[in-house]
mmCIF file of C-alpha atoms and ligand atoms in Angstrom:
data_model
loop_
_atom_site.group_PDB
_atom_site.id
_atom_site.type_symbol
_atom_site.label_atom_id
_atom_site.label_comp_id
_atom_site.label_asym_id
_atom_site.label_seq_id
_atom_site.Cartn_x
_atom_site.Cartn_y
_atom_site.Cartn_z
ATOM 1 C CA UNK T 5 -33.771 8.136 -12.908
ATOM 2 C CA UNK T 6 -30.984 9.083 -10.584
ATOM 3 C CA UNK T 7 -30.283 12.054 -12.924
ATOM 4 C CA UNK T 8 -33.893 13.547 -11.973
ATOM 5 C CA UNK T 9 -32.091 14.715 -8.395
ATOM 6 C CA UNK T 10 -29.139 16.163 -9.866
ATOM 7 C CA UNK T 11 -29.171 20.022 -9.735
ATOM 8 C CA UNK T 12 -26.260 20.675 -11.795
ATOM 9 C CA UNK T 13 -23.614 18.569 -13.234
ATOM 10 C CA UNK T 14 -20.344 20.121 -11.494
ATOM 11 C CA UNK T 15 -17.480 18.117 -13.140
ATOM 12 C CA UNK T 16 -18.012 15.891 -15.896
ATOM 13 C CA UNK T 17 -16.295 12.219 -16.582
ATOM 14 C CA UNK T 18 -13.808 13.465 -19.451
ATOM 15 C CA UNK T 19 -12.930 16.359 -16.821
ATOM 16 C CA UNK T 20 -12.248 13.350 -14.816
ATOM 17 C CA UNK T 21 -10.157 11.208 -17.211
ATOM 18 C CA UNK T 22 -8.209 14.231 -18.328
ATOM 19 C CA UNK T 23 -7.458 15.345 -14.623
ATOM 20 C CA UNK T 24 -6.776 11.325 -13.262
ATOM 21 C CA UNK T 25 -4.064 11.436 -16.405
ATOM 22 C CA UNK T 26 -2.249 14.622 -14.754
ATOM 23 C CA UNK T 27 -2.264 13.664 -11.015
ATOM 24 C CA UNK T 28 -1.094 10.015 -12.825
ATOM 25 C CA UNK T 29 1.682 11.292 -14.446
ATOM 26 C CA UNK T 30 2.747 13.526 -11.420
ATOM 27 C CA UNK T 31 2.139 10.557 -8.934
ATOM 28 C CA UNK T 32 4.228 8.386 -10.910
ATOM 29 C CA UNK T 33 7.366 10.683 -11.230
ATOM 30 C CA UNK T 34 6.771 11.878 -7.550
ATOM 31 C CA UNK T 35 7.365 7.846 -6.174
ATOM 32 C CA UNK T 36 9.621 6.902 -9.770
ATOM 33 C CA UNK T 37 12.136 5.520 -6.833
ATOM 34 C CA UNK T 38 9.780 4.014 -4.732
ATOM 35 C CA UNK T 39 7.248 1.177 -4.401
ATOM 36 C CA UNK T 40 4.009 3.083 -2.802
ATOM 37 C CA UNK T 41 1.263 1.524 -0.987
ATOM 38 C CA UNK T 42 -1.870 3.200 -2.477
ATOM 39 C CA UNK T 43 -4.849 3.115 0.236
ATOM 40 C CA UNK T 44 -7.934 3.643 -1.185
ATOM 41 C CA UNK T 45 -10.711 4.691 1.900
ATOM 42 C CA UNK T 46 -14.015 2.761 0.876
ATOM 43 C CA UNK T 47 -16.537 3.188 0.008
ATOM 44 C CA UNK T 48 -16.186 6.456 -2.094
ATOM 45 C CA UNK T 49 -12.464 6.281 -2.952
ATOM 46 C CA UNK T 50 -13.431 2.923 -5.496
ATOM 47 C CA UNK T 51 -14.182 5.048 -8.942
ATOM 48 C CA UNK T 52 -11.412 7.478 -8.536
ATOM 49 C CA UNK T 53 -8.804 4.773 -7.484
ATOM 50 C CA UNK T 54 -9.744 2.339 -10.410
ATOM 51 C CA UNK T 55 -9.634 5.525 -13.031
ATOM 52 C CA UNK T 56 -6.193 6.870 -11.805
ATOM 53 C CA UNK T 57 -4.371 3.577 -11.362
ATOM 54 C CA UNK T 58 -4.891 3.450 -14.691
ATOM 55 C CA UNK T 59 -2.247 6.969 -15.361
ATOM 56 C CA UNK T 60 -0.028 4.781 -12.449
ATOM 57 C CA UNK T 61 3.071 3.404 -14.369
ATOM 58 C CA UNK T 62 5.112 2.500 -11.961
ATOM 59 C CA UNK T 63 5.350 -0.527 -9.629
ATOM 60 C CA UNK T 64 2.968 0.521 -6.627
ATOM 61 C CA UNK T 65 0.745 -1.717 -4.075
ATOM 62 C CA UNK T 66 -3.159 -1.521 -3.308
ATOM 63 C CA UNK T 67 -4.815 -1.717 -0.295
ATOM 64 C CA UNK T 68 -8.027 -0.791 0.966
ATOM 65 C CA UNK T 69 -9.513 0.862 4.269
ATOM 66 C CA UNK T 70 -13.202 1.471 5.591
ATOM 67 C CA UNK T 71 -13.668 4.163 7.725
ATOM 68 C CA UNK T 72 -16.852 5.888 8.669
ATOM 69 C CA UNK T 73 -17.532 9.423 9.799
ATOM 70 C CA UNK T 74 -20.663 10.464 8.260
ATOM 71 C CA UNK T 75 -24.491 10.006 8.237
ATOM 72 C CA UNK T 76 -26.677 11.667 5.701
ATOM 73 C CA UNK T 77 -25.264 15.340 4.996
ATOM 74 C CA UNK T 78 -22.851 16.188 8.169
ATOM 75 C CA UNK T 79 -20.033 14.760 9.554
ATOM 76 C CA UNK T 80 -20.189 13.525 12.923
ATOM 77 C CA UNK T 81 -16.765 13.697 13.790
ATOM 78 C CA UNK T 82 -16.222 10.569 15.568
ATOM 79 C CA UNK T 83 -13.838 8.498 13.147
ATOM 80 C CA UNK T 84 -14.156 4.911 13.204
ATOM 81 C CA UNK T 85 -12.286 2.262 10.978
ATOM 82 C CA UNK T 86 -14.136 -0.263 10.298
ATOM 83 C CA UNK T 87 -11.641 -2.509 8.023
ATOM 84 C CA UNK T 88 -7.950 -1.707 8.611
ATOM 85 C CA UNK T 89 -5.452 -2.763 6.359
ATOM 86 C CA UNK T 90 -3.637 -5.956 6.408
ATOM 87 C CA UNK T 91 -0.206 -5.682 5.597
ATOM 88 C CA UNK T 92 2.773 -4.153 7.050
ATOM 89 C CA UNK T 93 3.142 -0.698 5.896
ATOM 90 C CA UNK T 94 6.714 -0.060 7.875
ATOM 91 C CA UNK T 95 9.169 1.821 6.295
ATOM 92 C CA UNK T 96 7.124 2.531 3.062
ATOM 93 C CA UNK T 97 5.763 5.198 1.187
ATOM 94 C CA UNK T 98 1.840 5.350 1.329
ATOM 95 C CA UNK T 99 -0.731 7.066 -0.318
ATOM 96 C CA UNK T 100 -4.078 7.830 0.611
ATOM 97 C CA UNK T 101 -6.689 7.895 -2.182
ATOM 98 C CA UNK T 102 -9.731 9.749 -0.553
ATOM 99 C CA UNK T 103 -12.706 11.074 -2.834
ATOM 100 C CA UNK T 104 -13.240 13.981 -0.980
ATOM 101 C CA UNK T 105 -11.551 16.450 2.186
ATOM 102 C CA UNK T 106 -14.135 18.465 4.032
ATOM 103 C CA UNK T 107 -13.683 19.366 7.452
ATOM 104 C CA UNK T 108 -10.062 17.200 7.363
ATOM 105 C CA UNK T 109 -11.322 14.832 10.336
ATOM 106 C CA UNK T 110 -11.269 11.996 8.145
ATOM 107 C CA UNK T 111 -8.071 12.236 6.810
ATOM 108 C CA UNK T 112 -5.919 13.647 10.356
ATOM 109 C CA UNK T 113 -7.231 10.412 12.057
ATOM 110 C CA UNK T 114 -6.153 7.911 9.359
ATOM 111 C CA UNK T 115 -2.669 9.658 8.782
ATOM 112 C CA UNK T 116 -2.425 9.545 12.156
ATOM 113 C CA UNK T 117 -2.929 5.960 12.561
ATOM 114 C CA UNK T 118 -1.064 4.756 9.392
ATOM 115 C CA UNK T 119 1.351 7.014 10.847
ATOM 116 C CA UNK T 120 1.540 4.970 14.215
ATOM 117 C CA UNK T 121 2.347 2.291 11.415
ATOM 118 C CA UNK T 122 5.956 2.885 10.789
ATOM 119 C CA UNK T 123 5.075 4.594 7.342
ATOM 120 C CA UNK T 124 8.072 6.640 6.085
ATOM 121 C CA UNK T 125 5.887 9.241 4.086
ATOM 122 C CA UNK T 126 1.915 9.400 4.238
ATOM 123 C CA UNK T 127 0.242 11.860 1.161
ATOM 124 C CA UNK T 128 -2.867 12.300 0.209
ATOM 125 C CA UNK T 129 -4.587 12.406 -3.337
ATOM 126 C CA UNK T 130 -8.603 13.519 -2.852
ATOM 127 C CA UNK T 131 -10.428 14.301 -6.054
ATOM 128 C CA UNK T 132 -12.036 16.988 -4.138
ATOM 129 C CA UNK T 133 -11.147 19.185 -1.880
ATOM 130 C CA UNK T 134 -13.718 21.890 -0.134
ATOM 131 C CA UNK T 135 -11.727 24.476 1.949
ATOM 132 C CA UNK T 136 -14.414 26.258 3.547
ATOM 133 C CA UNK T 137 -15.726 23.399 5.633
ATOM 134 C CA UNK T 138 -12.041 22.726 6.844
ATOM 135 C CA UNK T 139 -11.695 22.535 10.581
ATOM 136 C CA UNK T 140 -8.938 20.503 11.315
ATOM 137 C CA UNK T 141 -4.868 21.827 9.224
ATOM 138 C CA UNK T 142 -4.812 19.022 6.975
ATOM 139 C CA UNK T 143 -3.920 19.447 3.593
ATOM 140 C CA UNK T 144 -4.421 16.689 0.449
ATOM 141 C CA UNK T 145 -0.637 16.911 -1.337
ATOM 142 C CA UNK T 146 -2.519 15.873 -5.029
ATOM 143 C CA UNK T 147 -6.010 17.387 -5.693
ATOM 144 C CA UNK T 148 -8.095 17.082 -8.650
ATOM 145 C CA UNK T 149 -10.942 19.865 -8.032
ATOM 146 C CA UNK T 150 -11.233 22.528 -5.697
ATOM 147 C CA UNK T 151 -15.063 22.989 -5.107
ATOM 148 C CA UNK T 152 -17.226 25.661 -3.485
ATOM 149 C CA UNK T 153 -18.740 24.820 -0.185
ATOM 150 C CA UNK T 154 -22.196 22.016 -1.775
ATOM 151 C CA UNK T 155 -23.119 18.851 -0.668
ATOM 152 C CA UNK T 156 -21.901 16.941 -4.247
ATOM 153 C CA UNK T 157 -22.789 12.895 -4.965
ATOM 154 C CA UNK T 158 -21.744 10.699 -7.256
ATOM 155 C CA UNK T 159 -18.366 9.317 -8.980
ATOM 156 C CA UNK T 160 -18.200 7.598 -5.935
ATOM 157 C CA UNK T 161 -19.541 10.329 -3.431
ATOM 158 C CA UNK T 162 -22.918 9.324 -1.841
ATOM 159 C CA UNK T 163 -25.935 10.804 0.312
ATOM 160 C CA UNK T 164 -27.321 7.933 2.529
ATOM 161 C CA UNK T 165 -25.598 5.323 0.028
ATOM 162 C CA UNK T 166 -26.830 6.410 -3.227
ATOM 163 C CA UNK T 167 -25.442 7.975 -5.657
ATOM 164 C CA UNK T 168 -22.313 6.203 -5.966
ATOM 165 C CA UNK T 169 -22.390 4.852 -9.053
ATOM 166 C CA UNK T 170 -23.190 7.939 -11.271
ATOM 167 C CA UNK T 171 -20.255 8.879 -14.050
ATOM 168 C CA UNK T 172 -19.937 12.635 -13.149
ATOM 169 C CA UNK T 173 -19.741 14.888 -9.754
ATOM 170 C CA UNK T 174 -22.866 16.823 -9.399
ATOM 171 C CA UNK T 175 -25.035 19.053 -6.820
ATOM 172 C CA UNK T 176 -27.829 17.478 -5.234
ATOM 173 C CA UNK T 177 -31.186 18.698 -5.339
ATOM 174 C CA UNK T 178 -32.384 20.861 -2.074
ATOM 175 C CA UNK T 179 -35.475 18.362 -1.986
ATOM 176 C CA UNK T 180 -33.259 15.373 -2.026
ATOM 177 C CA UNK T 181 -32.331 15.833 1.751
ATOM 178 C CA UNK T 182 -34.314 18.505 3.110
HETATM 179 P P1 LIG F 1 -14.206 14.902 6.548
HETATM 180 O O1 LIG F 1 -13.734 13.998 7.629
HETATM 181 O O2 LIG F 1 -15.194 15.910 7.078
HETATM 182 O O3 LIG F 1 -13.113 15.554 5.737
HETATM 183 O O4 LIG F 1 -15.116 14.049 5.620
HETATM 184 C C1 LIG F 1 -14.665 13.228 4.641
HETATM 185 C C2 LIG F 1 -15.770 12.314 4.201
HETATM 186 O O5 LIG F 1 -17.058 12.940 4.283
HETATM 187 C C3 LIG F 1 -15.613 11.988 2.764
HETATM 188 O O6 LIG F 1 -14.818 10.832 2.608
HETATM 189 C C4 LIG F 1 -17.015 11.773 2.283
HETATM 190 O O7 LIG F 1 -17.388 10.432 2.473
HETATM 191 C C5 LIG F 1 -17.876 12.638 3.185
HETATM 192 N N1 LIG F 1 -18.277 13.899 2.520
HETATM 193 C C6 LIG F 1 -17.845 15.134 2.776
HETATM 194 N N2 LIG F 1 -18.420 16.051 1.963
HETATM 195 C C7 LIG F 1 -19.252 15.361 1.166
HETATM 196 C C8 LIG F 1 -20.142 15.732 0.079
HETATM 197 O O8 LIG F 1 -20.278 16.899 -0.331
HETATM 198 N N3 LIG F 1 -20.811 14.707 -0.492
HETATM 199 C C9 LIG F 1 -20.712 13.414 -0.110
HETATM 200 N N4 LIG F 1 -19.905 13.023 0.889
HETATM 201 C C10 LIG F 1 -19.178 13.985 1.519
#
């Protein structure tokens, strides 16, 4: 059982729900006048994106972007996208639905290119954010936990691709990746 390698369960899924319906309503009053493109990064992005679309009542787009960055625990820091998007992003109002901001790298390089893009405004909504690794300035504009500096998996987060698909955020088990 994938539970047997969780350590402790750091944020459960009604902490989830409840937080999605905040950053939701906020989102949606934030972009009222506007018609966002909401980029979700794959793969870890997919669980958080399909709960807080839900709290997302006004008219929006979504799109969807693989980038890769990471093998097993660390970043490697060399940012490649691996599926861009598809559509013309000029002039509008994007969002960036990331699970997770570490050291930043991640997110400077795809600003940067969506930037290059013609976007008018590109923000950033990570359900996690861990400060203490940052290295790069790079702030997420909507947040849904601030966590302390652990390697976390599931709701979408993974170690070596597994993980993903369990309902909660937890810690993983020393033994797991030593
Ligand atoms: P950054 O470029 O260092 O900010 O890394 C962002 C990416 O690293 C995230 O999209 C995650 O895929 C991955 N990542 C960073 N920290 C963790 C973690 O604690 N667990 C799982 N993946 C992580």
């Amino acid at each position: 059982m994938l539970i047997d390698d969780v350590k402790e369960i750091l944020i459960t899924q009604e902490e989830i729900t409840r937080r999605c319906k905040e950053l939701g309503a906020q989102i949606s009053s934030d972009y009222k006048d506007s018609c966002p493109v909401i980029i979700g990064l794959l793969k870890g992005s997919v669980p958080f994106m399909a709960e807080l679309i839900k709290y997302i009542d006004i008219d929006c787009r979504l799109e969807f972007m693989d980038v890769s960055s990471y093998s097993g625990t660390e970043s490697n820091g060399d940012v490649r996208i691996v599926k861009d998007i598809d559509c013309s992003i000029k002039d509008l109002d994007v969002l960036i639905v990331e699970d997770i901001v570490d050291t930043g790298k991640t997110l400077a390089k795809v600003k940067e290119l969506l930037y290059s893009k013609d976007a008018r405004s590109v923000k950033v909504c990570s359900l996690l954010d861990k400060p203490d690794r940052r290295i790069v300035d790079i702030e997420a504009e909507y947040v849904g936990f601030t966590i302390p500096n652990k390697f976390v998996i599931g709701f979408g987060l993974d170690f070596n691709q597994k993980y993903r698909n369990l309902p909660y955020v937890g810690v993983l088990k020393e033994e797991c990746y030593k």
